Amino acid sequence: MKLGHRITLYSTVSLLVLLLAVNTSIYYLFHHYTLNAELERVLSQSRTAAEALQTYGNDQETAAAYMGASIPENGLIRIIRENEEVPVSVTKEFALNNIETSFTRQETTAHFEFGGELFASARTPVIWADGSIVSLEFIAPLAAFEETLGILRLILGIASIVILVPSFFAARALSRFILAPIKALVSTMNEIRDEGTFKKITIEEKSKDELAEMGRTFNHMIELLKKNFDKQRQFVSDASHELKTPLTVISSYSRLLKRWGSERPEVVEEAANAIDTESQRMKEMTNQMLALASGENEETLHFSRVNLCEAAADTARKIEAVYNRPVNVQCSKDNSVTLADEGKIKQLLFILFENGMKYSDKELDVSVTATDKRLTIKVKDNGIGIPESEQPHIFERFFRVDKARNRKTGGTGLGLSIAKAIVEAHKGSITVASTEGHGSEFTVVLPRKEVNER
Ligand code: ADP
């Protein structure tokens, strides 16, 4: 069953049940109190008749005459002896004489059905002329009571219909109103599936209700998906573009080898060197691309206690060995411990130190400082620097300031984007301050995490 029909059905059925319960209660309460009032009324008439009989004499003739005068319309008054004999019975409806008699010494009231009609009866004890106790029975029809009940039934029935019908339509309108944005969402999702495009749904900007909120969340999600999709596409296109260059170099050198290799030995050496360099570059690039694709985030990190000073000194030693230039590390060893992924932190330092070496021919200065809340690593070189206009882009994938210049240094343009991903996974920040021709300073700030924080 469709959701809309279900909402309409549930709300109408629950309203119907509620109405039935309320109407039944009203009906039975009214029935109870009105019937009691009717019985009270008949009893008081019976008492009045009994008092009059006691006052004006209660022999058979006086009684008949008096009772004849106070007989209720379509009712009956009669005297019942202890032995169920009826000495006096006055009525205009002779059939009523067939109503069963029953003697009682107490005052009683009752209601019963006779000949398809409802009657109320009240019995009052009276001392008869011969001194015996008889029961004066006053029987009156409850036609007005029945009529009132009939009207009440009609009113309750009409009131129920008057409530039910509009509420049925209201429930339908409400379910349509609620389902409209959901339907829009479903149809947009279908369009996305069929056409393979990212689409948003139209939402009333002012609306603040949950449905508009749902629409906004959906649009936000689509935006994110689109952004990620575009990024992914950009990444694939950049990657293939970047891989094309070394592949072209390799293929042209291998063609050169095929053609001249046997005749010109100097070509063999040049080609072998070029092929080796480019394949190294490709290897490095694919490794870096894999690192980026695996995505750095807090969940993929393996946290342990890391002394940043030791990590920096360790990495510095390796870089010094490769570049044969000193890396000066300054720091206080005791308070530079934090929870971090040691492997990733070393990778981050390696990228920054290597860049510092690649883009300068002087020494590199590294400092690690710590406060209670954060650790700061500064990597300063006195190299070529980065033009101010390029600085905002250096953390983007495959971005290189000067492609020709960087080909010589063997850069891939992925190092700083990996560094940024590592820093962000540690909830830190990375910034650069650089002057072209004078050098650059990279600053990494990491929040200090205590061992028991995770
Ligand atoms: P690459 O592998 O090309 O070094 P990176 O992502 O590490 O890629 O760096 C991006 C670009 O930023 C580099 O190509 C380079 O032009 C510039 N760059 C990075 N670090 C430095 C630095 N210390 N000095 C000058 N330029 C730098």
Coordinates of C-alpha atoms and ligand atoms in Angstrom, one line a residue:
M1 CA 0.0 0.0 0.0
K2 CA 1.3 3.4 -0.9
L3 CA 2.5 5.7 2.0
G4 CA -0.1 8.3 1.2
H5 CA -3.0 5.8 1.4
R6 CA -1.5 4.4 4.6
I7 CA -1.4 7.9 6.2
T8 CA -5.0 8.6 5.1
L9 CA -6.3 5.2 6.3
Y10 CA -4.5 5.2 9.6
S11 CA -5.6 8.7 10.5
T12 CA -9.2 8.1 9.4
V13 CA -9.5 4.8 11.2
S14 CA -8.0 6.2 14.4
L15 CA -10.4 9.1 14.3
L16 CA -13.3 6.7 13.7
V17 CA -12.3 4.6 16.7
L18 CA -12.0 7.7 18.8
L19 CA -15.4 9.0 17.7
L20 CA -17.0 5.6 18.4
A21 CA -15.6 5.6 21.9
V22 CA -16.6 9.2 22.7
N23 CA -20.1 8.8 21.1
T24 CA -20.8 5.5 22.9
S25 CA -19.7 7.0 26.2
I26 CA -21.9 10.1 25.7
Y27 CA -24.8 7.9 24.6
Y28 CA -24.6 5.6 27.6
L29 CA -24.1 8.4 30.1
F30 CA -27.1 10.3 28.7
H31 CA -29.2 7.1 28.7
H32 CA -28.3 6.3 32.3
Y33 CA -29.0 9.8 33.7
T34 CA -32.2 10.4 31.7
L35 CA -33.6 7.0 32.5
N36 CA -32.9 7.6 36.2
A37 CA -34.6 11.0 36.0
E38 CA -37.6 9.3 34.3
L39 CA -37.9 6.6 36.9
E40 CA -37.6 9.3 39.6
R41 CA -40.4 11.2 38.0
V42 CA -42.7 8.1 37.8
L43 CA -41.8 7.3 41.4
S44 CA -42.8 10.7 42.6
Q45 CA -46.1 10.5 40.7
S46 CA -46.6 7.1 42.3
R47 CA -45.9 8.6 45.7
T48 CA -48.3 11.5 45.1
A49 CA -51.0 9.1 44.1
A50 CA -50.3 6.9 47.2
E51 CA -50.5 10.0 49.5
A52 CA -53.8 11.1 47.9
L53 CA -55.2 7.6 48.4
Q54 CA -54.2 7.6 52.1
T55 CA -55.8 11.1 52.6
Y56 CA -59.0 10.8 50.6
G57 CA -59.9 7.2 51.5
N58 CA -58.7 4.0 50.0
D59 CA -61.7 1.9 49.4
Q60 CA -62.1 0.5 46.0
E61 CA -64.5 3.1 44.6
T62 CA -62.7 6.2 45.9
A63 CA -59.4 4.7 44.6
A64 CA -60.9 4.0 41.2
A65 CA -62.3 7.5 40.9
Y66 CA -59.1 9.2 42.1
M67 CA -56.8 7.0 40.0
G68 CA -59.0 7.6 37.0
A69 CA -58.3 11.3 37.4
S70 CA -54.5 11.0 37.8
I71 CA -53.9 8.2 35.2
P72 CA -50.9 9.0 33.0
E73 CA -51.5 9.2 29.2
N74 CA -51.2 5.7 27.7
G75 CA -50.3 4.5 31.2
L76 CA -51.8 2.5 34.0
I77 CA -52.4 2.7 37.7
R78 CA -53.3 -0.3 39.7
I79 CA -53.4 -1.8 43.2
I80 CA -51.7 -5.1 43.7
R81 CA -52.5 -7.2 46.8
E82 CA -50.0 -9.5 48.4
N83 CA -51.6 -12.5 46.7
E84 CA -51.1 -10.7 43.3
E85 CA -54.8 -10.0 43.0
V86 CA -55.6 -6.7 41.4
P87 CA -58.7 -5.0 43.0
V88 CA -58.3 -1.8 41.0
S89 CA -56.7 -1.1 37.7
V90 CA -57.3 2.0 35.7
T91 CA -56.1 2.5 32.1
K92 CA -57.2 3.6 28.7
E93 CA -55.0 1.0 27.1
F94 CA -56.6 -2.3 28.1
A95 CA -53.7 -4.3 26.7
L96 CA -51.6 -2.8 29.6
N97 CA -53.6 -5.0 32.0
N98 CA -51.6 -7.9 30.7
I99 CA -48.4 -6.5 32.2
E100 CA -47.3 -9.0 34.8
T101 CA -48.0 -8.1 38.4
S102 CA -45.6 -8.4 41.2
F103 CA -46.3 -7.4 44.8
T104 CA -43.7 -5.6 46.9
R105 CA -43.7 -4.0 50.3
Q106 CA -40.9 -1.6 49.4
E107 CA -40.8 1.4 47.0
T108 CA -39.3 0.1 43.8
T109 CA -38.8 1.4 40.2
A110 CA -38.2 -0.5 37.1
H111 CA -38.2 -0.2 33.3
F112 CA -39.3 -2.8 30.9
E113 CA -40.5 -3.5 27.4
F114 CA -44.1 -4.4 26.6
G115 CA -45.6 -4.7 23.2
G116 CA -42.5 -3.2 21.6
E117 CA -42.6 -0.1 23.7
L118 CA -40.5 1.0 26.7
F119 CA -42.3 1.6 30.1
A120 CA -41.3 2.9 33.5
S121 CA -43.0 1.6 36.6
A122 CA -42.9 2.7 40.2
R123 CA -44.5 0.8 43.2
T124 CA -45.4 2.5 46.5
P125 CA -46.8 0.6 49.5
V126 CA -50.3 1.8 50.7
I127 CA -52.4 0.7 53.6
W128 CA -55.7 -0.5 52.1
A129 CA -59.2 -0.1 53.6
D130 CA -59.1 -3.6 55.2
G131 CA -55.8 -2.7 56.9
S132 CA -53.7 -4.9 54.6
I133 CA -50.7 -3.5 52.8
V134 CA -51.1 -3.3 49.0
S135 CA -48.7 -2.0 46.3
L136 CA -49.8 1.0 44.2
E137 CA -48.2 0.6 40.8
F138 CA -47.8 3.5 38.5
I139 CA -46.8 2.6 34.9
A140 CA -46.0 5.3 32.4
P141 CA -44.7 4.9 28.8
L142 CA -41.1 6.2 28.1
A143 CA -41.9 7.3 24.6
A144 CA -40.4 10.8 25.1
F145 CA -37.3 9.3 26.5
E146 CA -37.0 6.9 23.5
E147 CA -37.6 9.8 21.2
T148 CA -34.9 11.9 22.9
L149 CA -32.5 9.0 22.6
G150 CA -33.3 8.6 18.9
I151 CA -32.6 12.3 18.3
L152 CA -29.3 11.9 20.3
R153 CA -28.3 9.0 18.1
L154 CA -29.1 11.0 15.0
I155 CA -27.1 14.0 16.2
L156 CA -24.1 11.9 17.2
G157 CA -24.2 10.1 13.8
I158 CA -24.4 13.3 11.8
A159 CA -21.7 14.9 14.0
S160 CA -19.5 11.9 13.3
I161 CA -20.0 12.2 9.6
V162 CA -19.4 15.9 9.7
I163 CA -16.1 15.3 11.5
L164 CA -15.0 12.2 9.5
V165 CA -15.5 13.3 5.9
P166 CA -13.5 16.6 6.1
S167 CA -10.8 14.9 8.2
F168 CA -10.5 12.2 5.6
F169 CA -9.9 14.8 2.9
A170 CA -7.6 16.8 5.3
A171 CA -5.6 13.6 5.9
R172 CA -5.4 13.1 2.1
A173 CA -4.3 16.7 1.6
L174 CA -1.8 16.4 4.4
S175 CA -0.3 13.2 3.1
R176 CA 0.0 14.8 -0.4
F177 CA 1.7 17.8 1.2
I178 CA 4.1 15.7 3.2
L179 CA 4.9 13.4 0.3
A180 CA 5.4 16.1 -2.4
P181 CA 9.0 16.7 -1.5
I182 CA 9.7 13.0 -1.0
K183 CA 8.2 12.4 -4.5
A184 CA 10.4 15.2 -5.9
L185 CA 13.4 13.6 -4.2
V186 CA 12.6 10.1 -5.6
S187 CA 12.1 11.5 -9.1
T188 CA 15.3 13.5 -8.9
M189 CA 17.1 10.3 -7.7
N190 CA 15.6 8.4 -10.6
E191 CA 16.8 11.1 -13.0
I192 CA 20.3 11.0 -11.5
R193 CA 20.3 7.2 -11.9
D194 CA 19.0 7.3 -15.5
E195 CA 21.0 10.2 -16.8
G196 CA 24.1 9.8 -14.7
T197 CA 24.2 13.5 -13.8
F198 CA 24.1 15.3 -10.4
K199 CA 20.9 17.1 -9.9
K200 CA 19.5 19.1 -7.0
I201 CA 15.9 19.4 -6.0
T202 CA 14.1 22.8 -5.7
I203 CA 13.3 23.8 -2.2
E204 CA 11.4 26.8 -0.9
E205 CA 14.3 28.8 0.6
K206 CA 12.2 30.3 3.5
S207 CA 10.8 27.0 4.6
K208 CA 12.4 25.7 7.8
D209 CA 10.5 22.5 8.3
E210 CA 12.0 19.0 8.4
L211 CA 11.1 18.3 4.8
A212 CA 12.9 21.4 3.6
E213 CA 15.7 20.3 5.8
M214 CA 15.8 16.9 4.2
G215 CA 15.8 18.5 0.8
R216 CA 18.7 20.8 1.8
T217 CA 20.6 17.8 3.2
F218 CA 20.1 15.9 -0.1
N219 CA 21.3 18.9 -2.1
H220 CA 24.3 19.3 0.1
M221 CA 25.1 15.6 -0.3
I222 CA 24.7 15.9 -4.1
E223 CA 27.1 18.9 -4.0
L224 CA 29.7 16.8 -2.1
L225 CA 29.3 13.9 -4.4
K226 CA 29.7 16.1 -7.4
K227 CA 32.8 17.8 -5.9
N228 CA 34.3 14.4 -5.1
F229 CA 33.4 13.1 -8.5
D230 CA 35.0 16.2 -10.2
K231 CA 38.1 15.9 -8.0
Q232 CA 38.4 12.2 -8.9
R233 CA 38.0 13.0 -12.6
Q234 CA 40.5 15.8 -12.4
F235 CA 42.9 13.5 -10.6
V236 CA 42.7 10.8 -13.2
S237 CA 43.1 13.3 -16.0
D238 CA 46.1 15.0 -14.3
A239 CA 47.6 11.6 -13.4
S240 CA 47.4 10.4 -17.0
H241 CA 48.7 13.7 -18.3
E242 CA 51.7 13.5 -15.9
L243 CA 52.4 9.9 -16.8
K244 CA 52.3 10.7 -20.5
T245 CA 55.5 12.8 -20.3
P246 CA 57.9 10.1 -18.9
L247 CA 56.2 7.5 -21.1
T248 CA 56.9 9.7 -24.2
V249 CA 60.5 10.1 -23.1
I250 CA 60.9 6.4 -22.6
S251 CA 59.3 5.4 -25.9
S252 CA 61.3 8.0 -27.9
Y253 CA 64.6 6.9 -26.3
S254 CA 63.8 3.2 -27.0
R255 CA 63.1 4.1 -30.6
L256 CA 66.4 5.9 -30.7
L257 CA 68.1 2.8 -29.2
K258 CA 66.5 0.5 -31.8
R259 CA 67.7 2.7 -34.6
W260 CA 71.1 3.9 -33.6
G261 CA 71.9 1.6 -30.6
S262 CA 74.2 -0.7 -32.5
E263 CA 76.1 2.0 -34.3
R264 CA 76.5 4.8 -31.7
P265 CA 77.5 3.7 -28.2
E266 CA 77.1 7.2 -26.8
V267 CA 73.3 7.0 -27.7
V268 CA 73.0 3.8 -25.6
E269 CA 74.3 5.5 -22.5
E270 CA 72.2 8.6 -22.9
A271 CA 69.1 6.5 -23.6
A272 CA 69.7 4.2 -20.7
N273 CA 70.1 7.1 -18.3
A274 CA 67.0 8.9 -19.6
I275 CA 64.9 5.7 -19.4
D276 CA 66.2 5.0 -15.9
T277 CA 65.4 8.6 -14.7
E278 CA 62.0 8.6 -16.2
S279 CA 61.1 5.2 -14.9
Q280 CA 62.3 6.2 -11.4
R281 CA 60.1 9.3 -11.7
M282 CA 57.1 7.2 -12.8
K283 CA 57.7 4.8 -9.9
E284 CA 57.8 7.7 -7.4
M285 CA 54.7 9.3 -8.9
T286 CA 52.7 6.0 -8.9
N287 CA 53.7 5.5 -5.2
Q288 CA 52.6 9.0 -4.3
M289 CA 49.4 8.6 -6.3
L290 CA 48.7 5.4 -4.4
A291 CA 49.3 7.2 -1.1
L292 CA 46.9 10.0 -2.1
A293 CA 44.3 7.6 -3.4
S294 CA 44.3 5.5 -0.2
G295 CA 43.3 8.8 1.4
E296 CA 44.7 10.0 4.7
N297 CA 42.2 10.4 7.4
E298 CA 42.0 9.9 11.2
E299 CA 40.7 6.3 10.8
T300 CA 43.6 5.1 8.7
L301 CA 46.3 6.5 11.0
H302 CA 48.1 4.2 13.5
F303 CA 48.6 6.4 16.6
S304 CA 51.5 5.9 18.9
R305 CA 53.8 8.2 21.1
V306 CA 56.0 10.1 18.7
N307 CA 58.9 12.4 19.7
L308 CA 58.8 15.0 16.9
C309 CA 62.4 16.0 17.7
E310 CA 63.7 12.5 17.2
A311 CA 61.6 12.1 14.1
A312 CA 63.0 15.3 12.7
A313 CA 66.6 14.4 13.5
D314 CA 66.1 11.0 12.0
T315 CA 64.7 12.3 8.8
A316 CA 67.4 15.0 8.6
R317 CA 70.1 12.4 8.8
K318 CA 68.7 10.6 5.8
I319 CA 68.3 13.8 3.7
E320 CA 71.8 14.9 4.6
A321 CA 73.1 11.6 3.3
V322 CA 71.3 12.1 0.0
Y323 CA 72.1 15.8 -0.6
N324 CA 75.4 16.0 1.2
R325 CA 74.3 19.3 2.9
P326 CA 73.5 19.9 6.5
V327 CA 70.0 20.1 8.0
N328 CA 70.1 22.0 11.3
V329 CA 67.5 20.7 13.7
Q330 CA 66.8 22.8 16.8
C331 CA 64.4 21.5 19.5
S332 CA 63.9 20.6 23.1
K333 CA 63.5 16.9 23.2
D334 CA 61.5 16.5 26.4
N335 CA 58.3 18.2 25.5
S336 CA 57.9 17.4 21.9
V337 CA 56.0 14.1 22.4
T338 CA 52.5 13.6 21.1
L339 CA 50.2 10.9 19.8
A340 CA 50.6 10.6 16.0
D341 CA 51.2 8.2 13.2
E342 CA 55.0 8.0 13.2
G343 CA 55.3 6.7 9.7
K344 CA 53.2 9.5 8.3
I345 CA 54.9 12.2 10.3
K346 CA 58.3 11.0 9.0
Q347 CA 56.8 11.0 5.4
L348 CA 55.6 14.6 6.0
L349 CA 59.0 15.7 7.3
F350 CA 60.7 14.0 4.4
I351 CA 58.6 15.8 1.8
L352 CA 59.3 19.2 3.5
F353 CA 63.0 18.6 4.0
E354 CA 63.5 17.2 0.5
N355 CA 61.7 20.2 -1.0
G356 CA 63.9 22.5 1.1
M357 CA 66.9 20.8 -0.4
K358 CA 65.6 20.5 -3.9
Y359 CA 64.7 24.1 -4.3
S360 CA 67.9 25.6 -2.6
D361 CA 71.6 24.8 -2.6
K362 CA 72.2 25.9 0.9
E363 CA 71.7 24.5 4.4
L364 CA 68.2 23.8 5.8
D365 CA 67.0 25.1 9.2
V366 CA 64.4 23.1 11.1
S367 CA 62.9 24.0 14.5
V368 CA 60.4 22.1 16.6
T369 CA 58.8 24.1 19.4
A370 CA 56.1 23.0 21.8
T371 CA 53.4 24.5 24.1
D372 CA 50.9 22.6 26.3
K373 CA 48.4 22.6 23.4
R374 CA 50.4 22.4 20.2
L375 CA 53.6 21.5 18.5
T376 CA 55.1 23.6 15.7
I377 CA 57.6 22.5 13.1
K378 CA 59.2 25.1 10.9
V379 CA 61.3 24.2 7.9
K380 CA 63.2 27.1 6.5
D381 CA 65.4 27.2 3.3
N382 CA 67.3 30.0 1.6
G383 CA 66.5 28.9 -1.9
I384 CA 64.6 30.1 -4.9
G385 CA 61.3 30.8 -3.1
I386 CA 57.8 30.7 -4.5
P387 CA 56.1 33.6 -6.3
E388 CA 53.3 35.1 -4.1
S389 CA 50.7 34.4 -6.8
E390 CA 51.5 30.7 -6.8
Q391 CA 51.6 30.2 -3.1
P392 CA 47.9 29.4 -2.7
H393 CA 48.2 26.6 -5.2
I394 CA 51.3 24.7 -4.1
F395 CA 49.2 22.3 -1.9
E396 CA 47.1 21.2 -4.9
R397 CA 47.7 17.9 -6.6
F398 CA 50.2 18.0 -9.5
F399 CA 50.8 21.7 -9.0
R400 CA 54.3 22.8 -9.8
V401 CA 55.5 26.4 -9.9
D402 CA 57.6 26.1 -12.9
K403 CA 57.2 22.9 -14.8
A404 CA 60.4 23.2 -16.8
R405 CA 62.4 24.0 -13.7
N406 CA 60.8 21.2 -11.8
R407 CA 61.5 18.6 -14.4
K408 CA 65.1 19.0 -13.6
T409 CA 64.5 18.5 -9.9
G410 CA 62.3 15.5 -10.7
G411 CA 59.3 16.8 -8.9
T412 CA 55.8 15.3 -9.4
G413 CA 53.7 18.1 -7.8
L414 CA 52.2 15.6 -5.4
G415 CA 54.5 16.0 -2.4
L416 CA 52.8 19.0 -0.7
S417 CA 49.3 17.7 -1.3
I418 CA 50.3 14.4 0.5
A419 CA 51.9 16.6 3.3
K420 CA 48.7 18.6 3.6
A421 CA 46.5 15.4 3.7
I422 CA 48.8 14.0 6.5
V423 CA 48.6 17.2 8.5
E424 CA 44.8 17.5 8.2
A425 CA 44.4 13.8 9.2
H426 CA 46.2 14.8 12.4
K427 CA 43.8 17.8 12.8
G428 CA 46.7 20.3 12.2
S429 CA 47.5 23.0 9.7
I430 CA 50.3 23.7 7.2
T431 CA 51.2 27.1 5.8
V432 CA 53.9 28.7 3.8
A433 CA 55.7 32.0 3.9
S434 CA 58.0 32.6 1.0
T435 CA 59.8 35.4 -0.9
E436 CA 60.9 34.7 -4.4
G437 CA 64.7 34.6 -4.6
H438 CA 65.2 34.5 -0.9
G439 CA 63.7 31.3 0.4
S440 CA 60.6 29.7 1.9
E441 CA 59.5 28.7 5.4
F442 CA 56.9 26.0 5.8
T443 CA 55.1 25.9 9.2
V444 CA 53.2 22.8 10.4
V445 CA 51.1 23.1 13.6
L446 CA 49.9 19.9 15.2
P447 CA 47.6 19.7 18.2
R448 CA 49.3 18.0 21.1
K449 CA 47.5 14.8 21.9
E450 CA 48.0 13.1 25.3
V451 CA 48.3 9.3 25.5
N452 CA 44.9 9.0 27.3
E453 CA 43.1 11.2 24.9
R454 CA 42.3 8.5 22.3
Ligands
ADP1 P1 57.3 18.6 -6.2 O1 57.3 17.1 -6.3 O2 57.2 19.2 -7.6 O3 58.2 19.2 -5.4 P2 55.4 19.5 -4.3 O4 53.9 19.2 -4.2 O5 56.2 19.0 -3.2 O6 55.8 18.9 -5.7 O7 55.6 21.0 -4.5 C1 54.8 21.7 -5.3 C2 55.6 22.9 -5.9 O8 55.8 23.9 -4.9 C3 56.9 22.5 -6.4 O9 56.9 22.1 -7.7 C4 57.7 23.8 -6.2 O10 57.6 24.5 -7.4 C5 57.1 24.5 -5.1 N1 57.9 24.3 -3.9 C6 57.6 23.4 -2.9 N2 58.5 23.5 -1.9 C7 59.3 24.5 -2.2 C8 60.5 25.2 -1.6 N3 60.9 24.8 -0.4 N4 61.0 26.2 -2.3 C9 60.6 26.6 -3.4 N5 59.5 26.1 -4.1 C10 58.9 25.0 -3.5

